[in-house]
PDB file of C-alpha atoms in Angstrom:
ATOM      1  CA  UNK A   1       2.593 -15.212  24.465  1.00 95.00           C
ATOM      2  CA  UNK A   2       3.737 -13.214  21.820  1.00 97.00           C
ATOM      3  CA  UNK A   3       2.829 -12.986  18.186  1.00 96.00           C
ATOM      4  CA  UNK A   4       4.424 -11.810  15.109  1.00 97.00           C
ATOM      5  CA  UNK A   5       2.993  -9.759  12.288  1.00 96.00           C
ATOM      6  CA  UNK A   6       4.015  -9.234   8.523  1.00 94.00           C
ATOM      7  CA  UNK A   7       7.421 -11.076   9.191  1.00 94.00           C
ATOM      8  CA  UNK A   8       9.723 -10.583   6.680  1.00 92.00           C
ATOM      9  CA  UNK A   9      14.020 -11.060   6.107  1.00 91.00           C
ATOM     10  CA  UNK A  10      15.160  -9.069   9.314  1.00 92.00           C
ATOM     11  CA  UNK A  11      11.830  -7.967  10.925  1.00 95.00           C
ATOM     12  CA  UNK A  12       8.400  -8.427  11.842  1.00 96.00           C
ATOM     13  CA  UNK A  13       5.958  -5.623  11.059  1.00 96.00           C
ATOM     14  CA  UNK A  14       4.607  -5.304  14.385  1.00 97.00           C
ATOM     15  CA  UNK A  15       5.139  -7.650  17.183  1.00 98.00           C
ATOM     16  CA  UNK A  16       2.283  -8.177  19.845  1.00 98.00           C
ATOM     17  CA  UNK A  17       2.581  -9.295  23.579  1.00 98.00           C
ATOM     18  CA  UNK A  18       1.039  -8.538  26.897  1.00 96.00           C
ATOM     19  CA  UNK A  19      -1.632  -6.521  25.657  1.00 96.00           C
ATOM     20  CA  UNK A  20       0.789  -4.125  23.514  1.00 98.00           C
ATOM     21  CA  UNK A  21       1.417  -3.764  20.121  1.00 98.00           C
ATOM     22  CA  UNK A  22       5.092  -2.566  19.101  1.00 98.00           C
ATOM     23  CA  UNK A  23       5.271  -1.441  15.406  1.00 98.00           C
ATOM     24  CA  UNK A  24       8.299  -1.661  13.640  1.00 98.00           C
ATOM     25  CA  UNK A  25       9.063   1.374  11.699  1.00 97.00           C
ATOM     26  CA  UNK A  26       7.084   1.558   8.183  1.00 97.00           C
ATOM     27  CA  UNK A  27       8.232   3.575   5.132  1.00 97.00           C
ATOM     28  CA  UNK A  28       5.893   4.291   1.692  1.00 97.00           C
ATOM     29  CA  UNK A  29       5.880   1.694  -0.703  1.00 96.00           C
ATOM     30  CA  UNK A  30       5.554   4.409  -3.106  1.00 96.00           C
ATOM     31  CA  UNK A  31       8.871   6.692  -2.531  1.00 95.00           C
ATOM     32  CA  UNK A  32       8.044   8.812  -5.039  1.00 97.00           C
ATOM     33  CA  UNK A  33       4.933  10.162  -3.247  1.00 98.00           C
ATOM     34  CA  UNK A  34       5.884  13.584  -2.023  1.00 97.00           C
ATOM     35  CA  UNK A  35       5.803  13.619   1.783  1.00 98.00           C
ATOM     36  CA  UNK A  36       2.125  14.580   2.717  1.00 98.00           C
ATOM     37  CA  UNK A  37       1.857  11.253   0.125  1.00 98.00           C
ATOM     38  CA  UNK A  38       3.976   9.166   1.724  1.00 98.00           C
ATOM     39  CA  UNK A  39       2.899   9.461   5.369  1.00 98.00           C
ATOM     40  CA  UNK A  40      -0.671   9.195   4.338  1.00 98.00           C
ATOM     41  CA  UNK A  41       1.044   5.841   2.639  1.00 98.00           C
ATOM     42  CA  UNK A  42       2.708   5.046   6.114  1.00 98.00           C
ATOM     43  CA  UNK A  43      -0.644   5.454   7.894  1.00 98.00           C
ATOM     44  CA  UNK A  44      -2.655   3.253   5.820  1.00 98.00           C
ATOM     45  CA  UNK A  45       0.200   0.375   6.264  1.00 97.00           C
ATOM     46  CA  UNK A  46      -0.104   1.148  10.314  1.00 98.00           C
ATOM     47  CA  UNK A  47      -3.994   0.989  10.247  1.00 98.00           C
ATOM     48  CA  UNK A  48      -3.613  -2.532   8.344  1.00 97.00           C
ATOM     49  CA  UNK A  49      -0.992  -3.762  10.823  1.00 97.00           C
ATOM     50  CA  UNK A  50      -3.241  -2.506  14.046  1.00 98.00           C
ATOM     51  CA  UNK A  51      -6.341  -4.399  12.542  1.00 97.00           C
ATOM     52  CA  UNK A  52      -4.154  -7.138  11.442  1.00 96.00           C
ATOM     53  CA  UNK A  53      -3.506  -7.433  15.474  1.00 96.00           C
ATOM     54  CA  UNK A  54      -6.607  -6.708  16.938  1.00 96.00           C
ATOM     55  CA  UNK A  55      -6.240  -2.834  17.189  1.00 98.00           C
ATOM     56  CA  UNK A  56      -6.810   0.755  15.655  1.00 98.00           C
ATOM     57  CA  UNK A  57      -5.710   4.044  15.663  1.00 98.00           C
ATOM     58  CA  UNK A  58      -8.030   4.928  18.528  1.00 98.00           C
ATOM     59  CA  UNK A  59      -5.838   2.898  20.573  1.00 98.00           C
ATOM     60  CA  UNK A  60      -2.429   4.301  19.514  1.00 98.00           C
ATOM     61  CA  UNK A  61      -0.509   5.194  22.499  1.00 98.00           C
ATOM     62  CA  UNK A  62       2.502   6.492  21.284  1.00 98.00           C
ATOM     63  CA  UNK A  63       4.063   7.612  17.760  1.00 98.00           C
ATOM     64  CA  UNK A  64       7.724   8.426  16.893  1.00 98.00           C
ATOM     65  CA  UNK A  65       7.854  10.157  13.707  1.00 98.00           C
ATOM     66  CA  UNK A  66      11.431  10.742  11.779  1.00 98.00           C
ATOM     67  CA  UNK A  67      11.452  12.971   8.434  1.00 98.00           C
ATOM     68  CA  UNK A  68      13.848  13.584   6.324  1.00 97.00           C
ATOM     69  CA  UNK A  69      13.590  17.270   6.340  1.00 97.00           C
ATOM     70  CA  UNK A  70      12.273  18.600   9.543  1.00 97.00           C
ATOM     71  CA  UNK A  71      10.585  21.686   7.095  1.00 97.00           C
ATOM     72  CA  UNK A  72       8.156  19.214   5.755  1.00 97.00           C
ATOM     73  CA  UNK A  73       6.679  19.424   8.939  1.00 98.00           C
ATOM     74  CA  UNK A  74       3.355  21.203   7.519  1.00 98.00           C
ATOM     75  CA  UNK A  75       2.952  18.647   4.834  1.00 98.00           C
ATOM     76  CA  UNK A  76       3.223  15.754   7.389  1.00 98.00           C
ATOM     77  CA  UNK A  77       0.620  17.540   9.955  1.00 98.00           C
ATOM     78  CA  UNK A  78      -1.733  17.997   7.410  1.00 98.00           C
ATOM     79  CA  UNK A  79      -1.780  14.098   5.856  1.00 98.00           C
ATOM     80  CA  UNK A  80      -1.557  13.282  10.548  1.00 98.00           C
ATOM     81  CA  UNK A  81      -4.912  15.184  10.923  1.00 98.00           C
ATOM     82  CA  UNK A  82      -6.704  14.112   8.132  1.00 98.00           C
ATOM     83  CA  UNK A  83      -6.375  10.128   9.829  1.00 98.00           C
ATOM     84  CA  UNK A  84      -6.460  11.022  13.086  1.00 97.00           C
ATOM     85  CA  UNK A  85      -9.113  10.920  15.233  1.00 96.00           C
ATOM     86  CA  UNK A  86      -8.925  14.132  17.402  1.00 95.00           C
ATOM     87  CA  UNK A  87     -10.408  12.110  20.472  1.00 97.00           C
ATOM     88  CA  UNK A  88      -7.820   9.775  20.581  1.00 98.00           C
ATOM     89  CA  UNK A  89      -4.892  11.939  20.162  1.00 98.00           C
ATOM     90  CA  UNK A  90      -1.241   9.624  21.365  1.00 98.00           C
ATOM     91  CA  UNK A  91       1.764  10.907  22.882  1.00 98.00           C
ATOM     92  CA  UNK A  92       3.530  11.651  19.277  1.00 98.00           C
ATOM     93  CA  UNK A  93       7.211  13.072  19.046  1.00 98.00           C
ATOM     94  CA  UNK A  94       8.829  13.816  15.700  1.00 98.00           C
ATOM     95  CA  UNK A  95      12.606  14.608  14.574  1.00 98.00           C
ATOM     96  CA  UNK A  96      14.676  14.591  11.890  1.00 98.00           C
ATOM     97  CA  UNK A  97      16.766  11.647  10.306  1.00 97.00           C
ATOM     98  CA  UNK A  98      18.347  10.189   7.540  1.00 95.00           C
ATOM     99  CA  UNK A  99      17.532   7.063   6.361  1.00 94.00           C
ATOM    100  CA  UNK A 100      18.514   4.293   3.961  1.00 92.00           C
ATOM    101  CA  UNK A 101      17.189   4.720   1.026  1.00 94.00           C
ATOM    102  CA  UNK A 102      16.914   8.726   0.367  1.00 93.00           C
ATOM    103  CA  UNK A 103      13.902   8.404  -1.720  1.00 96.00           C
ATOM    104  CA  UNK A 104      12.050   7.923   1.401  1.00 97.00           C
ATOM    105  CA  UNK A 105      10.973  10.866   3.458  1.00 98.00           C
ATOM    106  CA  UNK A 106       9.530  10.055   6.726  1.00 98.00           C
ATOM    107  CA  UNK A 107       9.411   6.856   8.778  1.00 98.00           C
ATOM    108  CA  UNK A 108       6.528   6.234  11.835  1.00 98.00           C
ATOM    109  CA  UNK A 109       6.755   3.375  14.525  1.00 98.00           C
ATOM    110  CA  UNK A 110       3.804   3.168  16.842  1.00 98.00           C
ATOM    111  CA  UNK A 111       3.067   1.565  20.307  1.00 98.00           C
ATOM    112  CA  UNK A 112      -0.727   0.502  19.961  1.00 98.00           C
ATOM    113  CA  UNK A 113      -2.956  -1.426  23.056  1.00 98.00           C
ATOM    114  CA  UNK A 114      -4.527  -4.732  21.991  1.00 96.00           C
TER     115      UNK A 114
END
């Protein structure tokens, strides 16, 4: 079976099935935050989307992480450790991108067990 979270026009939030949780990619809702701001924005929308679905951060098992400008790197990390849970660290890669908008700075998708 699979299940759909947060639909909305093109997309659902986060899309469960097997056992695995796929997030879709999640911006700030606040682009003006700086970026420590916004990813600790991101998170919080990606902790509501794992509980939404029957999951949490201690069961992340993967993170892709895009920013804007890869020399906000520090400010990221430091907004990443203060939510994560150093025992349940996931594979995590990050890279630079440009995005839509260009008020937002970073983007994070997640694959999360159920």
């Amino acid at each position: 079976m699979i299940e759909r979270f947060a639909e909305e026009g093109r997309l659902s939030g986060a899309v469960k099935h097997g056992g695995v949780l796929y997030l879709a990619g999640q911006v700030a809702d606040d682009a003006s935050l700086d970026t420590e701001g916004q990813v600790a924005d991101i998170l919080g929308q990606i902790d509501a989307l794992l509980a939404e679905a029957g999951s949490d951060k201690t069961k992340l098992i993967s993170v892709q992480i895009f920013l804007t400008d890869i020399t906000e790197i520090d400010a990221l990390n430091r907004a990443w450790d203060a939510w994560l849970d150093p025992k349940y660290k996931p594979a995590r890669a990050t890279v630079e991108a440009k995005f839509v908008d260009p008020a937002w700075r970073v983007e994070i998708t997640a694959i999360a067990a159920v």
